[in-house]
């Protein structure tokens, strides 16, 4: 019952004296919490001892209709502390206040020292059986379906940093197999900075913000990073990869993934094979251009995270093929002269083709970011029978590091019991007690041998077990801190990578180095990195040196001309359009029949149409406006189409926003529309339109006859735009070597 004392002609203001808050729009009878949305359902969970717990499948740990304390006692109030009178001091006996604040004070855990910012998704992996000849891993047998959880990440930035930093991306996959959990903890770049894990703290300290001011955040464009990589030239290969477009992906969905190291597989007959793992996105491998990346970080710092979640929620489930390159397991562990234990080297796909062994589909968003994406704990030592590590010194160091880091991050040794980390295979590990123990272990004999528990658990036969014992002759040698001579060449493969790129990609590389080194304060650092570039490619070095206003040095090494590997370029062929976004600029004068047809055509192509209009709400014919001129920015769209009116500067037809005016001489065109089109043009995106679209283009100084600009009578222009979009961008608009921001 309201005690409202406000005069009848005034709107009561909730919170004013005597005014009760209005009834909620959705008053609810006490009821159980809602179940998770169908697309957020988690994989079946098992207890640490292996029994299925149907109750935990939903990951919905809250139950009951009433608010309670953590101990389950019902509460009648949670907005006011228990006080000695309404204006009196808070009483120490308010255990609800104490508990609520105590829990809040401890809501954060330390962020990951690297890969702090990430986004995750659930999915399923289906093997095609092609790997069955080389591994006995059960989940790789034909037709076997395995639940997975994937976490994508940037490396350098903090948890709250922006998604489009120029950086390597993590691509970590947890396969919940029947034989134990297998983690493939990879990156979107197939080579690594360093050859030995002992250097990991060095490279990370160099890449992280400067210790005095803690800037810059989430980027490598600063002195300490370039100081390190120019001094420690084995880092040049990795650095070149993320100076290339791979460092600014269009989406997590359009990234390749790589296991980086060489792994050893073993089949049922005991034969071993060396392999490298590859993830190939069915969506294609696409990137943004640098100016877009900079803009995205301001306009939508959650761009990648949102894109992944939106696509999954919309049912556009991203898919990757898992593939392996296989190499004979020879004593020297090399292939075609390439040392397979050197993680700074690739084996070109032309020499060892990637054979597809299964497909992964990401089909459910996490229900709770913290419980799943934050608490998931990957470890390259999570291996299953049939898959083992090699002597790669980087991988061996990782085997120590990942368990160790979880102790700090997740607060104790029982992190495998967290729902997202629980194996879906039976676990009988004899590990006991410790912080955050959540299992109630039965039995009295967690040791072996025992007789009191009937000798249980039993040991598996060697053929069923996880480790692969390959009789290997280790060279008689004193203990030494050294690496093999085959690790010494730091430049040939970097040149191979650069020379395999398309000219426009090479342009991007030159611009990226020029930008990054341009942000370095120390001239010595810039000069030293130029020396490394001179050793990789003289033309590249000259371009960067010119941009920096420095002299290009002469090379200090002589490299053989590499055979390019076309597979390294991202600009190959055409790709599916699923999930690409098309912005449709419209206004109240647009022909809504044409507009509706355009939306349908875009939908039919598997793409996402987003209507952009001067104001929100609906257009006169009822079509929903999804973005306004204020909220839209070109970076959100893969292509832009001007649907109809586009504001002729005459009285006959209303303008897009006649009020706004435009300095270019097209007073009917809103400058924000001009900006949208100019940016889409600069970033090589397909642009189309009909009716008066030409005037909007002219206002944006977009030539009607430019490559990738399609004007027509109506929505049929979308057909041609879709063809253009299938190659991602209209690169020929600005041929390589042309000036401009791309
Ligand atoms: Fe690492 C996290 C990938 C070398 C130490 N790493 C981490 C993640 C990915 C990688 C994807 C994030 C996992 C997640 O989403 O939770 N790391 C790699 C790759 C490497 C590599 C592909 C080389 C081929 N890493 C590497 C070395 C060391 C580490 C050499 C230490 C010796 N990495 C860690 C870590 C992290 C980690 C500090 C931080 C959080 C975590 O492990 O769980 O332990």
Short mmCIF file of N, CA, C and O and ligand atoms in Angstrom, two decimals, residues 111-119 149-155 168-173 184-201 203-204 238 258-261 343 373-380 392-406 409-410, ligand 1:
data_model
loop_
_atom_site.label_atom_id
_atom_site.label_comp_id
_atom_site.label_asym_id
_atom_site.label_seq_id
_atom_site.Cartn_x
_atom_site.Cartn_y
_atom_site.Cartn_z
N UNK A 111 44.89 -12.40 -11.50
CA UNK A 111 44.70 -12.70 -12.93
C UNK A 111 45.90 -13.49 -13.43
O UNK A 111 46.98 -13.48 -12.83
N UNK A 112 45.70 -14.16 -14.54
CA UNK A 112 46.80 -14.93 -15.14
C UNK A 112 47.97 -13.99 -15.42
O UNK A 112 47.75 -12.88 -15.92
N UNK A 113 49.19 -14.45 -15.17
CA UNK A 113 50.35 -13.59 -15.37
C UNK A 113 50.51 -13.25 -16.86
O UNK A 113 50.96 -12.16 -17.23
N UNK A 114 50.13 -14.18 -17.71
CA UNK A 114 49.97 -13.90 -19.15
C UNK A 114 48.61 -14.46 -19.55
O UNK A 114 48.04 -15.27 -18.83
N UNK A 115 48.08 -14.01 -20.68
CA UNK A 115 46.76 -14.47 -21.17
C UNK A 115 45.65 -14.12 -20.18
O UNK A 115 44.70 -14.90 -20.00
N UNK A 116 45.77 -12.98 -19.51
CA UNK A 116 44.79 -12.63 -18.47
C UNK A 116 43.42 -12.36 -19.08
O UNK A 116 42.39 -12.65 -18.47
N UNK A 117 43.39 -11.78 -20.28
CA UNK A 117 42.10 -11.43 -20.86
C UNK A 117 41.67 -12.49 -21.86
O UNK A 117 42.39 -12.77 -22.83
N UNK A 118 40.53 -13.09 -21.62
CA UNK A 118 40.11 -14.14 -22.54
C UNK A 118 38.62 -14.26 -22.64
O UNK A 118 37.86 -13.59 -21.94
N UNK A 119 38.20 -15.13 -23.54
CA UNK A 119 36.77 -15.43 -23.70
C UNK A 119 36.67 -16.91 -24.00
O UNK A 119 37.52 -17.47 -24.71
N UNK A 149 36.02 -27.40 -23.98
CA UNK A 149 35.90 -26.00 -23.58
C UNK A 149 37.13 -25.29 -24.15
O UNK A 149 38.26 -25.76 -23.99
N UNK A 150 36.89 -24.16 -24.82
CA UNK A 150 37.98 -23.41 -25.45
C UNK A 150 38.09 -22.05 -24.79
O UNK A 150 37.07 -21.43 -24.49
N UNK A 151 39.31 -21.62 -24.56
CA UNK A 151 39.51 -20.24 -24.09
C UNK A 151 40.48 -19.54 -25.05
O UNK A 151 41.59 -20.02 -25.27
N UNK A 152 40.00 -18.44 -25.64
CA UNK A 152 40.84 -17.60 -26.49
C UNK A 152 41.31 -16.43 -25.63
O UNK A 152 40.58 -15.99 -24.74
N UNK A 153 42.48 -15.88 -25.95
CA UNK A 153 42.99 -14.82 -25.08
C UNK A 153 43.98 -13.94 -25.82
O UNK A 153 44.53 -14.33 -26.85
N UNK A 154 44.19 -12.73 -25.27
CA UNK A 154 45.39 -11.96 -25.64
C UNK A 154 46.46 -12.34 -24.63
O UNK A 154 46.15 -12.88 -23.58
N UNK A 155 47.71 -12.02 -24.92
CA UNK A 155 48.77 -12.48 -24.03
C UNK A 155 49.17 -11.41 -23.01
O UNK A 155 49.26 -11.66 -21.81
N UNK A 168 49.79 -11.66 -29.82
CA UNK A 168 49.50 -13.06 -30.10
C UNK A 168 48.19 -13.40 -29.42
O UNK A 168 47.83 -12.78 -28.43
N UNK A 169 47.44 -14.38 -29.94
CA UNK A 169 46.23 -14.83 -29.26
C UNK A 169 46.42 -16.27 -28.77
O UNK A 169 46.96 -17.11 -29.50
N UNK A 170 45.96 -16.51 -27.54
CA UNK A 170 45.95 -17.88 -27.03
C UNK A 170 44.77 -18.64 -27.61
O UNK A 170 43.72 -18.05 -27.89
N UNK A 171 44.94 -19.91 -27.79
CA UNK A 171 43.88 -20.78 -28.33
C UNK A 171 44.03 -22.10 -27.58
O UNK A 171 44.77 -22.99 -27.97
N UNK A 172 43.37 -22.16 -26.40
CA UNK A 172 43.56 -23.31 -25.51
C UNK A 172 42.29 -24.15 -25.50
O UNK A 172 41.20 -23.63 -25.30
N UNK A 173 42.44 -25.44 -25.71
CA UNK A 173 41.28 -26.33 -25.80
C UNK A 173 41.40 -27.46 -24.79
O UNK A 173 42.45 -28.11 -24.70
N UNK A 184 45.09 -28.95 -25.26
CA UNK A 184 45.96 -28.48 -26.33
C UNK A 184 46.08 -26.97 -26.13
O UNK A 184 45.16 -26.22 -26.45
N UNK A 185 47.19 -26.55 -25.53
CA UNK A 185 47.34 -25.15 -25.10
C UNK A 185 48.19 -24.42 -26.13
O UNK A 185 49.42 -24.34 -26.00
N UNK A 186 47.52 -23.91 -27.15
CA UNK A 186 48.25 -23.34 -28.28
C UNK A 186 48.01 -21.86 -28.45
O UNK A 186 47.38 -21.20 -27.63
N UNK A 187 48.52 -21.35 -29.54
CA UNK A 187 48.38 -19.94 -29.90
C UNK A 187 47.88 -19.83 -31.33
O UNK A 187 47.80 -20.84 -32.04
N UNK A 188 47.60 -18.59 -31.77
CA UNK A 188 47.23 -18.41 -33.17
C UNK A 188 48.45 -18.18 -34.05
O UNK A 188 48.33 -17.76 -35.19
N UNK A 189 49.61 -18.43 -33.49
CA UNK A 189 50.87 -18.27 -34.21
C UNK A 189 51.68 -19.55 -33.98
O UNK A 189 51.80 -20.00 -32.84
N UNK A 190 52.22 -20.15 -35.05
CA UNK A 190 52.80 -21.49 -34.90
C UNK A 190 54.23 -21.52 -34.37
O UNK A 190 54.79 -22.59 -34.23
N UNK A 191 54.81 -20.34 -34.14
CA UNK A 191 56.17 -20.31 -33.60
C UNK A 191 56.15 -19.51 -32.30
O UNK A 191 55.22 -18.74 -32.07
N UNK A 192 57.18 -19.68 -31.48
CA UNK A 192 57.20 -18.96 -30.21
C UNK A 192 58.41 -18.04 -30.14
O UNK A 192 59.32 -18.12 -30.95
N UNK A 193 58.38 -17.15 -29.16
CA UNK A 193 59.43 -16.14 -28.98
C UNK A 193 60.80 -16.72 -28.65
O UNK A 193 61.82 -16.14 -28.93
N UNK A 194 60.76 -17.82 -27.90
CA UNK A 194 61.99 -18.31 -27.29
C UNK A 194 62.08 -19.82 -27.48
O UNK A 194 61.08 -20.48 -27.74
N UNK A 195 63.28 -20.33 -27.33
CA UNK A 195 63.50 -21.76 -27.57
C UNK A 195 63.61 -22.54 -26.27
O UNK A 195 63.64 -23.77 -26.29
N UNK A 196 63.69 -21.83 -25.15
CA UNK A 196 63.89 -22.50 -23.86
C UNK A 196 63.04 -21.76 -22.82
O UNK A 196 63.09 -20.53 -22.74
N UNK A 197 62.27 -22.53 -22.04
CA UNK A 197 61.35 -21.92 -21.08
C UNK A 197 62.03 -21.05 -20.04
O UNK A 197 61.39 -20.19 -19.42
N UNK A 198 63.33 -21.24 -19.87
CA UNK A 198 64.06 -20.43 -18.90
C UNK A 198 63.99 -18.95 -19.25
O UNK A 198 64.15 -18.08 -18.41
N UNK A 199 63.76 -18.66 -20.54
CA UNK A 199 63.70 -17.26 -20.98
C UNK A 199 62.30 -16.66 -20.85
O UNK A 199 62.11 -15.48 -21.16
N UNK A 200 61.33 -17.47 -20.44
CA UNK A 200 59.94 -16.98 -20.47
C UNK A 200 59.74 -15.73 -19.59
O UNK A 200 59.17 -14.73 -20.04
N UNK A 201 60.23 -15.73 -18.35
CA UNK A 201 60.07 -14.51 -17.55
C UNK A 201 60.71 -13.30 -18.22
O UNK A 201 60.18 -12.18 -18.12
N UNK A 203 61.08 -12.63 -21.56
CA UNK A 203 60.29 -12.08 -22.67
C UNK A 203 59.00 -11.46 -22.13
O UNK A 203 58.55 -10.41 -22.61
N UNK A 204 58.43 -12.06 -21.09
CA UNK A 204 57.17 -11.51 -20.56
C UNK A 204 57.44 -10.18 -19.84
O UNK A 204 56.72 -9.20 -20.03
N UNK A 238 58.65 -15.03 -34.17
CA UNK A 238 57.34 -14.78 -33.56
C UNK A 238 56.92 -13.32 -33.75
O UNK A 238 55.77 -13.01 -34.07
N UNK A 258 47.47 -23.25 -33.32
CA UNK A 258 48.62 -24.14 -33.50
C UNK A 258 49.07 -24.68 -32.15
O UNK A 258 49.13 -23.93 -31.17
N UNK A 259 49.40 -25.96 -32.11
CA UNK A 259 49.96 -26.54 -30.89
C UNK A 259 51.41 -26.12 -30.69
O UNK A 259 52.00 -26.38 -29.65
N UNK A 260 52.01 -25.51 -31.69
CA UNK A 260 53.38 -24.99 -31.73
C UNK A 260 54.44 -26.11 -31.63
O UNK A 260 55.19 -26.32 -32.57
N UNK A 261 54.50 -26.79 -30.51
CA UNK A 261 55.55 -27.80 -30.32
C UNK A 261 55.29 -29.02 -31.20
O UNK A 261 54.20 -29.23 -31.71
N UNK A 343 60.96 -24.64 -31.23
CA UNK A 343 59.61 -24.06 -31.35
C UNK A 343 59.58 -22.71 -32.05
O UNK A 343 58.52 -22.10 -32.14
N UNK A 373 35.28 -19.41 -17.51
CA UNK A 373 36.38 -18.84 -18.30
C UNK A 373 37.55 -18.42 -17.41
O UNK A 373 38.71 -18.53 -17.79
N UNK A 374 37.24 -17.91 -16.22
CA UNK A 374 38.33 -17.45 -15.35
C UNK A 374 38.98 -18.63 -14.61
O UNK A 374 40.19 -18.66 -14.42
N UNK A 375 38.17 -19.57 -14.18
CA UNK A 375 38.73 -20.65 -13.35
C UNK A 375 39.26 -21.84 -14.15
O UNK A 375 39.86 -22.74 -13.58
N UNK A 376 39.02 -21.82 -15.44
CA UNK A 376 39.54 -22.96 -16.21
C UNK A 376 41.06 -22.97 -16.13
O UNK A 376 41.72 -21.94 -16.18
N UNK A 377 41.62 -24.15 -15.93
CA UNK A 377 43.07 -24.26 -15.74
C UNK A 377 43.63 -25.24 -16.77
O UNK A 377 43.38 -26.44 -16.70
N UNK A 378 44.35 -24.69 -17.73
CA UNK A 378 44.94 -25.54 -18.77
C UNK A 378 46.36 -25.94 -18.36
O UNK A 378 47.01 -25.27 -17.57
N UNK A 379 46.83 -27.01 -18.97
CA UNK A 379 48.17 -27.49 -18.64
C UNK A 379 48.64 -28.42 -19.77
O UNK A 379 47.99 -29.43 -20.05
N UNK A 380 49.76 -28.08 -20.41
CA UNK A 380 50.25 -28.94 -21.51
C UNK A 380 50.56 -30.36 -21.04
O UNK A 380 50.71 -31.26 -21.86
N UNK A 392 61.37 -30.96 -26.55
CA UNK A 392 61.37 -29.51 -26.79
C UNK A 392 61.53 -28.81 -25.43
O UNK A 392 60.69 -28.96 -24.54
N UNK A 393 62.61 -28.05 -25.27
CA UNK A 393 62.94 -27.47 -23.96
C UNK A 393 61.90 -26.45 -23.52
O UNK A 393 61.73 -26.19 -22.32
N UNK A 394 61.21 -25.85 -24.47
CA UNK A 394 60.16 -24.90 -24.11
C UNK A 394 58.97 -25.65 -23.52
O UNK A 394 58.42 -25.27 -22.49
N UNK A 395 58.62 -26.74 -24.18
CA UNK A 395 57.48 -27.54 -23.72
C UNK A 395 57.78 -28.14 -22.35
O UNK A 395 56.93 -28.16 -21.45
N UNK A 396 59.00 -28.60 -22.17
CA UNK A 396 59.36 -29.23 -20.90
C UNK A 396 59.23 -28.23 -19.75
O UNK A 396 58.73 -28.57 -18.68
N UNK A 397 59.63 -26.99 -19.99
CA UNK A 397 59.49 -25.98 -18.94
C UNK A 397 58.01 -25.68 -18.67
O UNK A 397 57.61 -25.44 -17.53
N UNK A 398 57.22 -25.72 -19.72
CA UNK A 398 55.78 -25.46 -19.55
C UNK A 398 55.16 -26.52 -18.64
O UNK A 398 54.24 -26.24 -17.90
N UNK A 399 55.68 -27.72 -18.72
CA UNK A 399 55.10 -28.80 -17.92
C UNK A 399 55.19 -28.47 -16.43
O UNK A 399 54.36 -28.88 -15.63
N UNK A 400 56.21 -27.72 -16.05
CA UNK A 400 56.31 -27.28 -14.65
C UNK A 400 55.41 -26.09 -14.37
O UNK A 400 54.73 -26.02 -13.36
N UNK A 401 55.44 -25.14 -15.31
CA UNK A 401 54.88 -23.82 -15.02
C UNK A 401 53.37 -23.82 -14.81
O UNK A 401 52.86 -23.13 -13.93
N UNK A 402 52.65 -24.59 -15.60
CA UNK A 402 51.19 -24.43 -15.59
C UNK A 402 50.55 -24.94 -14.30
O UNK A 402 49.58 -24.37 -13.81
N UNK A 403 51.09 -26.02 -13.74
CA UNK A 403 50.55 -26.48 -12.46
C UNK A 403 50.86 -25.47 -11.38
O UNK A 403 50.03 -25.13 -10.55
N UNK A 404 52.08 -24.98 -11.44
CA UNK A 404 52.54 -24.07 -10.42
C UNK A 404 51.68 -22.82 -10.36
O UNK A 404 51.27 -22.36 -9.29
N UNK A 405 51.39 -22.28 -11.53
CA UNK A 405 50.65 -21.00 -11.55
C UNK A 405 49.25 -21.16 -10.97
O UNK A 405 48.70 -20.25 -10.38
N UNK A 406 48.66 -22.36 -11.12
CA UNK A 406 47.29 -22.54 -10.63
C UNK A 406 47.23 -22.48 -9.10
O UNK A 406 46.21 -22.12 -8.53
N UNK A 409 46.84 -18.90 -8.48
CA UNK A 409 45.64 -18.34 -9.10
C UNK A 409 44.38 -18.92 -8.48
O UNK A 409 43.40 -18.22 -8.23
N UNK A 410 44.39 -20.22 -8.24
CA UNK A 410 43.17 -20.88 -7.79
C UNK A 410 43.26 -21.32 -6.33
O UNK A 410 42.35 -21.96 -5.81
FE1 LIG B 1 51.87 -20.34 -21.70
C1 LIG B 1 49.06 -19.50 -20.07
C2 LIG B 1 50.07 -20.73 -24.64
C3 LIG B 1 54.78 -20.94 -23.43
C4 LIG B 1 53.60 -20.28 -18.81
N1 LIG B 1 49.94 -20.12 -22.25
C5 LIG B 1 48.93 -19.78 -21.42
C6 LIG B 1 47.70 -19.76 -22.14
C7 LIG B 1 47.98 -20.10 -23.43
C8 LIG B 1 49.40 -20.34 -23.49
C9 LIG B 1 47.01 -20.21 -24.57
C10 LIG B 1 46.35 -19.39 -21.57
C11 LIG B 1 45.61 -20.59 -21.10
C12 LIG B 1 44.26 -20.18 -20.58
O1 LIG B 1 43.45 -19.71 -21.39
O2 LIG B 1 44.05 -20.34 -19.39
N2 LIG B 1 52.34 -20.68 -23.65
C13 LIG B 1 51.44 -20.90 -24.68
C14 LIG B 1 52.16 -21.35 -25.84
C15 LIG B 1 53.48 -21.40 -25.51
C16 LIG B 1 53.59 -21.00 -24.13
C17 LIG B 1 51.52 -21.71 -27.17
C18 LIG B 1 54.66 -21.81 -26.32
C19 LIG B 1 54.61 -22.56 -27.37
N3 LIG B 1 53.83 -20.53 -21.21
C20 LIG B 1 54.87 -20.81 -22.07
C21 LIG B 1 56.09 -20.98 -21.31
C22 LIG B 1 55.76 -20.81 -19.99
C23 LIG B 1 54.34 -20.52 -19.96
C24 LIG B 1 57.44 -21.29 -21.91
C25 LIG B 1 56.62 -20.87 -18.77
C26 LIG B 1 57.75 -21.51 -18.70
N4 LIG B 1 51.42 -19.88 -19.79
C27 LIG B 1 52.28 -19.96 -18.75
C28 LIG B 1 51.63 -19.68 -17.43
C29 LIG B 1 50.15 -19.49 -17.82
C30 LIG B 1 50.18 -19.61 -19.33
C31 LIG B 1 52.27 -18.61 -16.65
C32 LIG B 1 49.43 -18.27 -17.29
C33 LIG B 1 48.12 -18.73 -16.79
C34 LIG B 1 48.18 -20.17 -16.86
O3 LIG B 1 49.38 -20.57 -17.35
O4 LIG B 1 47.30 -20.95 -16.53
O5 LIG B 1 51.81 -20.72 -16.55
#
